[in-house]
């Protein structure tokens, strides 16, 4: 069974540019989560989808971040315009319904904003 | 807000030694998990311990949970160079909406 995949693995962009990160959850997992780890800090929750609906987006830092999950399958996280402080590793995770504590994580996308 | 806080934040040991990492949290939890992240890789789930459990083993890993002190420890015995990674504890709050909350992590270096 394929695990959670994320694309790209690494992205380097300039301040002010736009970047879109993609996450493909494990097939059949209705729950999809985005997390971010800024260098040296904790892994912070960004938001949670149940199918295509946003269950909780309390962790989204500001309106420069837009997450979508059209059709309830893969999800994208767009940062527009990117700022220096957006640099970090963005993780995606998925889980089955009712099993929030059993999340499977993807390898992460390392975003570097210069 | 609830947050897992690992201690120490960095640990360097010789191969073969044991490594102990601690985690403290602030609110009642359903369970606590430990994850590992190798450099440049994703998070790997190591072990889950439920709030009604006190100790759990998995291979060279031993996790303890003290809910009265709101703390957990992860012991890696007979460490190997391949254990070099960052280790995170994560908690699931027991009230209301369930969300996984991570700590800042402990960076473990095992010197061959």
PDB file of C-alpha atoms in Angstrom:
ATOM      1  CA  UNK A   1       0.000   0.000   0.000  1.00  0.00           C
ATOM      2  CA  UNK A   2       1.372   3.405  -0.945  1.00  0.00           C
ATOM      3  CA  UNK A   3       2.002   5.806   1.892  1.00  0.00           C
ATOM      4  CA  UNK A   4       1.380   9.523   2.049  1.00  0.00           C
ATOM      5  CA  UNK A   5       3.288  11.293  -0.689  1.00  0.00           C
ATOM      6  CA  UNK A   6       4.227  14.914  -0.971  1.00  0.00           C
ATOM      7  CA  UNK A   7       5.486  16.977  -3.844  1.00  0.00           C
ATOM      8  CA  UNK A   8       7.889  18.604  -4.252  1.00  0.00           C
ATOM      9  CA  UNK A   9      10.400  17.316  -1.746  1.00  0.00           C
ATOM     10  CA  UNK A  10      12.200  20.644  -1.741  1.00  0.00           C
ATOM     11  CA  UNK A  11      11.297  24.054  -3.095  1.00  0.00           C
ATOM     12  CA  UNK A  12      13.421  27.162  -3.144  1.00  0.00           C
ATOM     13  CA  UNK A  13      11.636  30.375  -4.048  1.00  0.00           C
ATOM     14  CA  UNK A  14      12.162  34.077  -3.678  1.00  0.00           C
ATOM     15  CA  UNK A  15      10.224  36.247  -1.322  1.00  0.00           C
ATOM     16  CA  UNK A  16       7.024  37.389  -2.969  1.00  0.00           C
ATOM     17  CA  UNK A  17       6.681  34.353  -5.203  1.00  0.00           C
ATOM     18  CA  UNK A  18       3.971  31.723  -5.029  1.00  0.00           C
ATOM     19  CA  UNK A  19       4.459  28.077  -4.185  1.00  0.00           C
ATOM     20  CA  UNK A  20       1.990  25.221  -4.192  1.00  0.00           C
ATOM     21  CA  UNK A  21       2.633  22.097  -2.170  1.00  0.00           C
ATOM     22  CA  UNK A  22       0.774  18.910  -2.870  1.00  0.00           C
ATOM     23  CA  UNK A  23      -0.148  16.006  -0.641  1.00  0.00           C
ATOM     24  CA  UNK A  24      -1.598  12.672  -1.692  1.00  0.00           C
ATOM     25  CA  UNK A  25      -3.002  10.834   1.315  1.00  0.00           C
ATOM     26  CA  UNK A  26      -3.314   7.113   1.717  1.00  0.00           C
ATOM     27  CA  UNK A  27      -6.228   5.888  -0.346  1.00  0.00           C
ATOM     28  CA  UNK A  28      -9.404   5.727   1.712  1.00  0.00           C
ATOM     29  CA  UNK A  29      -8.205   8.119   4.401  1.00  0.00           C
ATOM     30  CA  UNK A  30     -10.831  10.801   4.832  1.00  0.00           C
ATOM     31  CA  UNK A  31      -8.755  12.793   7.303  1.00  0.00           C
ATOM     32  CA  UNK A  32      -5.928  14.904   5.927  1.00  0.00           C
ATOM     33  CA  UNK A  33      -3.746  17.202   7.984  1.00  0.00           C
ATOM     34  CA  UNK A  34      -1.110  19.796   7.267  1.00  0.00           C
ATOM     35  CA  UNK A  35       1.658  20.601   9.732  1.00  0.00           C
ATOM     36  CA  UNK A  36       4.687  22.847   9.577  1.00  0.00           C
ATOM     37  CA  UNK A  37       8.023  22.816  11.328  1.00  0.00           C
ATOM     38  CA  UNK A  38       9.971  26.009  11.281  1.00  0.00           C
ATOM     39  CA  UNK A  39      13.690  25.532  11.946  1.00  0.00           C
ATOM     40  CA  UNK A  40      14.358  24.590  15.563  1.00  0.00           C
ATOM     41  CA  UNK A  41      10.756  24.894  16.633  1.00  0.00           C
ATOM     42  CA  UNK A  42       7.923  22.499  17.275  1.00  0.00           C
ATOM     43  CA  UNK A  43       5.814  20.862  14.626  1.00  0.00           C
ATOM     44  CA  UNK A  44       2.699  22.987  14.436  1.00  0.00           C
ATOM     45  CA  UNK A  45      -0.717  21.985  13.253  1.00  0.00           C
ATOM     46  CA  UNK A  46      -2.035  24.027  10.346  1.00  0.00           C
ATOM     47  CA  UNK A  47      -5.328  22.501   9.378  1.00  0.00           C
ATOM     48  CA  UNK A  48      -7.452  19.398   9.110  1.00  0.00           C
ATOM     49  CA  UNK A  49      -9.689  18.248   6.274  1.00  0.00           C
ATOM     50  CA  UNK A  50     -12.401  15.657   6.556  1.00  0.00           C
ATOM     51  CA  UNK A  51     -12.923  14.676   2.962  1.00  0.00           C
ATOM     52  CA  UNK A  52     -13.186  18.000   1.154  1.00  0.00           C
ATOM     53  CA  UNK A  53     -14.342  20.029   4.166  1.00  0.00           C
ATOM     54  CA  UNK A  54     -12.089  22.017   6.468  1.00  0.00           C
ATOM     55  CA  UNK A  55     -12.696  20.648   9.942  1.00  0.00           C
ATOM     56  CA  UNK A  56     -10.215  22.900  11.667  1.00  0.00           C
ATOM     57  CA  UNK A  57      -8.020  25.584  10.150  1.00  0.00           C
ATOM     58  CA  UNK A  58      -7.104  27.293  13.391  1.00  0.00           C
ATOM     59  CA  UNK A  59      -3.403  26.778  12.785  1.00  0.00           C
ATOM     60  CA  UNK A  60      -3.191  28.582   9.475  1.00  0.00           C
ATOM     61  CA  UNK A  61      -0.827  31.485  10.127  1.00  0.00           C
ATOM     62  CA  UNK A  62      -2.480  34.086   7.903  1.00  0.00           C
ATOM     63  CA  UNK A  63      -4.425  34.595   4.706  1.00  0.00           C
ATOM     64  CA  UNK A  64      -1.349  34.093   2.552  1.00  0.00           C
ATOM     65  CA  UNK A  65      -1.923  30.388   3.069  1.00  0.00           C
ATOM     66  CA  UNK A  66      -4.690  28.632   1.171  1.00  0.00           C
ATOM     67  CA  UNK A  67      -5.413  24.941   1.458  1.00  0.00           C
ATOM     68  CA  UNK A  68      -7.765  23.010  -0.760  1.00  0.00           C
ATOM     69  CA  UNK A  69      -8.890  19.451  -1.085  1.00  0.00           C
ATOM     70  CA  UNK A  70     -11.168  19.307  -4.055  1.00  0.00           C
ATOM     71  CA  UNK A  71     -12.921  15.971  -4.412  1.00  0.00           C
ATOM     72  CA  UNK A  72     -11.671  14.845  -1.052  1.00  0.00           C
ATOM     73  CA  UNK A  73      -8.560  13.180  -2.431  1.00  0.00           C
ATOM     74  CA  UNK A  74      -5.288  15.054  -2.732  1.00  0.00           C
ATOM     75  CA  UNK A  75      -4.727  18.414  -1.118  1.00  0.00           C
ATOM     76  CA  UNK A  76      -2.758  21.484  -2.051  1.00  0.00           C
ATOM     77  CA  UNK A  77      -1.321  24.174   0.164  1.00  0.00           C
ATOM     78  CA  UNK A  78      -0.565  27.422  -1.588  1.00  0.00           C
ATOM     79  CA  UNK A  79       1.545  30.183  -0.137  1.00  0.00           C
ATOM     80  CA  UNK A  80       1.071  33.510  -1.887  1.00  0.00           C
ATOM     81  CA  UNK A  81       3.075  35.688  -1.598  1.00  0.00           C
ATOM     82  CA  UNK A  82       5.778  33.794   0.268  1.00  0.00           C
ATOM     83  CA  UNK A  83       7.690  35.508   3.062  1.00  0.00           C
ATOM     84  CA  UNK A  84      11.032  34.580   4.616  1.00  0.00           C
ATOM     85  CA  UNK A  85       9.365  33.288   7.777  1.00  0.00           C
ATOM     86  CA  UNK A  86       7.426  30.732   5.746  1.00  0.00           C
ATOM     87  CA  UNK A  87      10.600  28.670   5.349  1.00  0.00           C
ATOM     88  CA  UNK A  88      10.382  25.297   7.000  1.00  0.00           C
ATOM     89  CA  UNK A  89       9.262  21.735   6.450  1.00  0.00           C
ATOM     90  CA  UNK A  90       5.613  21.190   5.625  1.00  0.00           C
ATOM     91  CA  UNK A  91       4.252  17.803   6.564  1.00  0.00           C
ATOM     92  CA  UNK A  92       1.055  16.197   5.449  1.00  0.00           C
ATOM     93  CA  UNK A  93      -0.599  13.341   7.273  1.00  0.00           C
ATOM     94  CA  UNK A  94      -3.692  11.260   6.770  1.00  0.00           C
ATOM     95  CA  UNK A  95      -5.806   8.971   8.881  1.00  0.00           C
ATOM     96  CA  UNK A  96      -8.960   6.946   8.730  1.00  0.00           C
ATOM     97  CA  UNK A  97     -12.221   8.291  10.069  1.00  0.00           C
ATOM     98  CA  UNK A  98     -12.287   8.286  13.866  1.00  0.00           C
ATOM     99  CA  UNK A  99      -8.586   7.526  14.163  1.00  0.00           C
ATOM    100  CA  UNK A 100      -7.070  10.972  14.567  1.00  0.00           C
ATOM    101  CA  UNK A 101      -4.315   9.516  16.737  1.00  0.00           C
ATOM    102  CA  UNK A 102      -3.172   7.117  14.044  1.00  0.00           C
ATOM    103  CA  UNK A 103      -1.846   9.535  11.502  1.00  0.00           C
ATOM    104  CA  UNK A 104       0.529   8.519   8.754  1.00  0.00           C
ATOM    105  CA  UNK A 105       2.951  11.190   7.740  1.00  0.00           C
ATOM    106  CA  UNK A 106       4.462  12.008   4.416  1.00  0.00           C
ATOM    107  CA  UNK A 107       8.153  12.800   3.923  1.00  0.00           C
ATOM    108  CA  UNK A 108       7.533  16.523   4.028  1.00  0.00           C
ATOM    109  CA  UNK A 109       8.289  19.375   1.667  1.00  0.00           C
ATOM    110  CA  UNK A 110      11.216  21.564   2.617  1.00  0.00           C
ATOM    111  CA  UNK A 111      10.390  25.131   1.630  1.00  0.00           C
ATOM    112  CA  UNK A 112      13.146  27.700   1.502  1.00  0.00           C
ATOM    113  CA  UNK A 113      12.195  31.312   0.891  1.00  0.00           C
ATOM    114  CA  UNK A 114      15.153  33.544   0.033  1.00  0.00           C
TER     115      UNK A 114
ATOM    116  CA  UNK B   1      -2.795  25.621  25.102  1.00  0.00           C
ATOM    117  CA  UNK B   2      -1.468  22.115  25.366  1.00  0.00           C
ATOM    118  CA  UNK B   3       2.030  21.431  24.135  1.00  0.00           C
ATOM    119  CA  UNK B   4       4.466  18.566  24.445  1.00  0.00           C
ATOM    120  CA  UNK B   5       7.860  19.776  25.526  1.00  0.00           C
ATOM    121  CA  UNK B   6      10.817  17.473  25.079  1.00  0.00           C
ATOM    122  CA  UNK B   7      13.855  17.517  27.278  1.00  0.00           C
ATOM    123  CA  UNK B   8      16.730  17.675  26.526  1.00  0.00           C
ATOM    124  CA  UNK B   9      16.558  19.531  23.252  1.00  0.00           C
ATOM    125  CA  UNK B  10      19.842  17.995  22.137  1.00  0.00           C
ATOM    126  CA  UNK B  11      21.601  14.834  23.241  1.00  0.00           C
ATOM    127  CA  UNK B  12      24.889  13.346  22.102  1.00  0.00           C
ATOM    128  CA  UNK B  13      25.928   9.838  23.152  1.00  0.00           C
ATOM    129  CA  UNK B  14      28.301   7.072  22.142  1.00  0.00           C
ATOM    130  CA  UNK B  15      27.063   4.074  20.208  1.00  0.00           C
ATOM    131  CA  UNK B  16      25.967   1.350  22.595  1.00  0.00           C
ATOM    132  CA  UNK B  17      24.871   3.728  25.326  1.00  0.00           C
ATOM    133  CA  UNK B  18      21.256   4.291  26.303  1.00  0.00           C
ATOM    134  CA  UNK B  19      19.431   7.486  25.402  1.00  0.00           C
ATOM    135  CA  UNK B  20      16.610   8.899  27.493  1.00  0.00           C
ATOM    136  CA  UNK B  21      14.347  11.680  26.333  1.00  0.00           C
ATOM    137  CA  UNK B  22      11.562  13.226  28.346  1.00  0.00           C
ATOM    138  CA  UNK B  23       8.341  14.923  27.395  1.00  0.00           C
ATOM    139  CA  UNK B  24       5.976  17.009  29.483  1.00  0.00           C
ATOM    140  CA  UNK B  25       2.512  18.178  28.554  1.00  0.00           C
ATOM    141  CA  UNK B  26      -0.127  20.385  30.087  1.00  0.00           C
ATOM    142  CA  UNK B  27      -3.612  18.917  29.765  1.00  0.00           C
ATOM    143  CA  UNK B  28      -5.413  15.608  30.012  1.00  0.00           C
ATOM    144  CA  UNK B  29      -4.680  13.342  27.107  1.00  0.00           C
ATOM    145  CA  UNK B  30      -6.076  10.277  25.391  1.00  0.00           C
ATOM    146  CA  UNK B  31      -2.696   9.004  24.361  1.00  0.00           C
ATOM    147  CA  UNK B  32       0.884  10.033  23.775  1.00  0.00           C
ATOM    148  CA  UNK B  33       3.022   9.075  20.830  1.00  0.00           C
ATOM    149  CA  UNK B  34       6.660   9.270  19.959  1.00  0.00           C
ATOM    150  CA  UNK B  35       7.867   9.990  16.446  1.00  0.00           C
ATOM    151  CA  UNK B  36      11.273  10.042  14.832  1.00  0.00           C
ATOM    152  CA  UNK B  37      12.434  12.237  12.008  1.00  0.00           C
ATOM    153  CA  UNK B  38      15.647  11.446  10.220  1.00  0.00           C
ATOM    154  CA  UNK B  39      17.314  14.380   8.530  1.00  0.00           C
ATOM    155  CA  UNK B  40      15.460  15.234   5.350  1.00  0.00           C
ATOM    156  CA  UNK B  41      12.890  12.531   5.870  1.00  0.00           C
ATOM    157  CA  UNK B  42       9.308  12.417   7.091  1.00  0.00           C
ATOM    158  CA  UNK B  43       8.010  11.563  10.511  1.00  0.00           C
ATOM    159  CA  UNK B  44       8.012   7.918  11.478  1.00  0.00           C
ATOM    160  CA  UNK B  45       5.638   6.733  14.155  1.00  0.00           C
ATOM    161  CA  UNK B  46       7.510   4.807  16.850  1.00  0.00           C
ATOM    162  CA  UNK B  47       5.112   3.956  19.611  1.00  0.00           C
ATOM    163  CA  UNK B  48       1.765   4.942  21.102  1.00  0.00           C
ATOM    164  CA  UNK B  49       0.945   4.704  24.795  1.00  0.00           C
ATOM    165  CA  UNK B  50      -2.595   5.175  26.018  1.00  0.00           C
ATOM    166  CA  UNK B  51      -3.497   7.231  29.048  1.00  0.00           C
ATOM    167  CA  UNK B  52      -4.333   4.116  31.076  1.00  0.00           C
ATOM    168  CA  UNK B  53      -0.964   2.495  30.361  1.00  0.00           C
ATOM    169  CA  UNK B  54       2.198   3.132  32.334  1.00  0.00           C
ATOM    170  CA  UNK B  55       4.865   1.454  30.256  1.00  0.00           C
ATOM    171  CA  UNK B  56       5.238   0.056  26.791  1.00  0.00           C
ATOM    172  CA  UNK B  57       8.048  -1.676  24.944  1.00  0.00           C
ATOM    173  CA  UNK B  58       8.843  -2.042  21.286  1.00  0.00           C
ATOM    174  CA  UNK B  59      12.171  -3.593  20.405  1.00  0.00           C
ATOM    175  CA  UNK B  60      14.878  -1.361  21.866  1.00  0.00           C
ATOM    176  CA  UNK B  61      12.339   1.306  22.768  1.00  0.00           C
ATOM    177  CA  UNK B  62      10.760   1.688  26.162  1.00  0.00           C
ATOM    178  CA  UNK B  63       8.158   4.368  26.833  1.00  0.00           C
ATOM    179  CA  UNK B  64       6.762   5.315  30.210  1.00  0.00           C
ATOM    180  CA  UNK B  65       3.826   7.555  30.977  1.00  0.00           C
ATOM    181  CA  UNK B  66       3.072   9.268  34.267  1.00  0.00           C
ATOM    182  CA  UNK B  67      -0.279  11.013  33.929  1.00  0.00           C
ATOM    183  CA  UNK B  68      -0.067  12.423  37.463  1.00  0.00           C
ATOM    184  CA  UNK B  69       3.078  14.307  36.480  1.00  0.00           C
ATOM    185  CA  UNK B  70       1.927  14.794  32.895  1.00  0.00           C
ATOM    186  CA  UNK B  71       5.199  13.420  31.605  1.00  0.00           C
ATOM    187  CA  UNK B  72       6.567  10.629  29.451  1.00  0.00           C
ATOM    188  CA  UNK B  73      10.003   9.278  28.727  1.00  0.00           C
ATOM    189  CA  UNK B  74      11.453   7.462  25.749  1.00  0.00           C
ATOM    190  CA  UNK B  75      14.398   5.181  26.376  1.00  0.00           C
ATOM    191  CA  UNK B  76      16.439   3.822  23.489  1.00  0.00           C
ATOM    192  CA  UNK B  77      18.712   1.031  24.661  1.00  0.00           C
ATOM    193  CA  UNK B  78      21.993   0.011  23.037  1.00  0.00           C
ATOM    194  CA  UNK B  79      21.888   2.957  20.681  1.00  0.00           C
ATOM    195  CA  UNK B  80      23.178   2.742  17.117  1.00  0.00           C
ATOM    196  CA  UNK B  81      24.439   5.384  14.740  1.00  0.00           C
ATOM    197  CA  UNK B  82      21.239   4.876  12.731  1.00  0.00           C
ATOM    198  CA  UNK B  83      19.247   6.143  15.726  1.00  0.00           C
ATOM    199  CA  UNK B  84      20.595   9.620  15.041  1.00  0.00           C
ATOM    200  CA  UNK B  85      17.472  11.683  14.418  1.00  0.00           C
ATOM    201  CA  UNK B  86      15.066  14.129  15.999  1.00  0.00           C
ATOM    202  CA  UNK B  87      12.501  12.627  18.330  1.00  0.00           C
ATOM    203  CA  UNK B  88       9.136  14.196  19.007  1.00  0.00           C
ATOM    204  CA  UNK B  89       6.412  13.443  21.460  1.00  0.00           C
ATOM    205  CA  UNK B  90       2.867  14.121  20.395  1.00  0.00           C
ATOM    206  CA  UNK B  91      -0.280  14.189  22.462  1.00  0.00           C
ATOM    207  CA  UNK B  92      -3.953  13.905  21.681  1.00  0.00           C
ATOM    208  CA  UNK B  93      -6.068  16.052  23.955  1.00  0.00           C
ATOM    209  CA  UNK B  94      -8.845  14.126  25.662  1.00  0.00           C
ATOM    210  CA  UNK B  95     -11.505  16.803  25.644  1.00  0.00           C
ATOM    211  CA  UNK B  96     -13.481  18.138  22.742  1.00  0.00           C
ATOM    212  CA  UNK B  97     -11.992  18.120  19.290  1.00  0.00           C
ATOM    213  CA  UNK B  98      -9.098  15.709  19.018  1.00  0.00           C
ATOM    214  CA  UNK B  99      -5.927  17.120  17.581  1.00  0.00           C
ATOM    215  CA  UNK B 100      -2.345  15.915  17.658  1.00  0.00           C
ATOM    216  CA  UNK B 101       0.033  18.396  19.276  1.00  0.00           C
ATOM    217  CA  UNK B 102       3.772  18.048  18.885  1.00  0.00           C
ATOM    218  CA  UNK B 103       6.640  19.195  21.019  1.00  0.00           C
ATOM    219  CA  UNK B 104       9.807  20.917  19.880  1.00  0.00           C
ATOM    220  CA  UNK B 105      11.748  17.671  19.691  1.00  0.00           C
ATOM    221  CA  UNK B 106      15.007  16.243  20.964  1.00  0.00           C
ATOM    222  CA  UNK B 107      17.878  16.040  18.520  1.00  0.00           C
ATOM    223  CA  UNK B 108      19.776  12.830  19.249  1.00  0.00           C
ATOM    224  CA  UNK B 109      23.243  12.220  17.892  1.00  0.00           C
ATOM    225  CA  UNK B 110      24.767   8.778  18.298  1.00  0.00           C
ATOM    226  CA  UNK B 111      28.489   8.812  17.712  1.00  0.00           C
ATOM    227  CA  UNK B 112      29.914   5.602  16.201  1.00  0.00           C
TER     228      UNK B 112
END
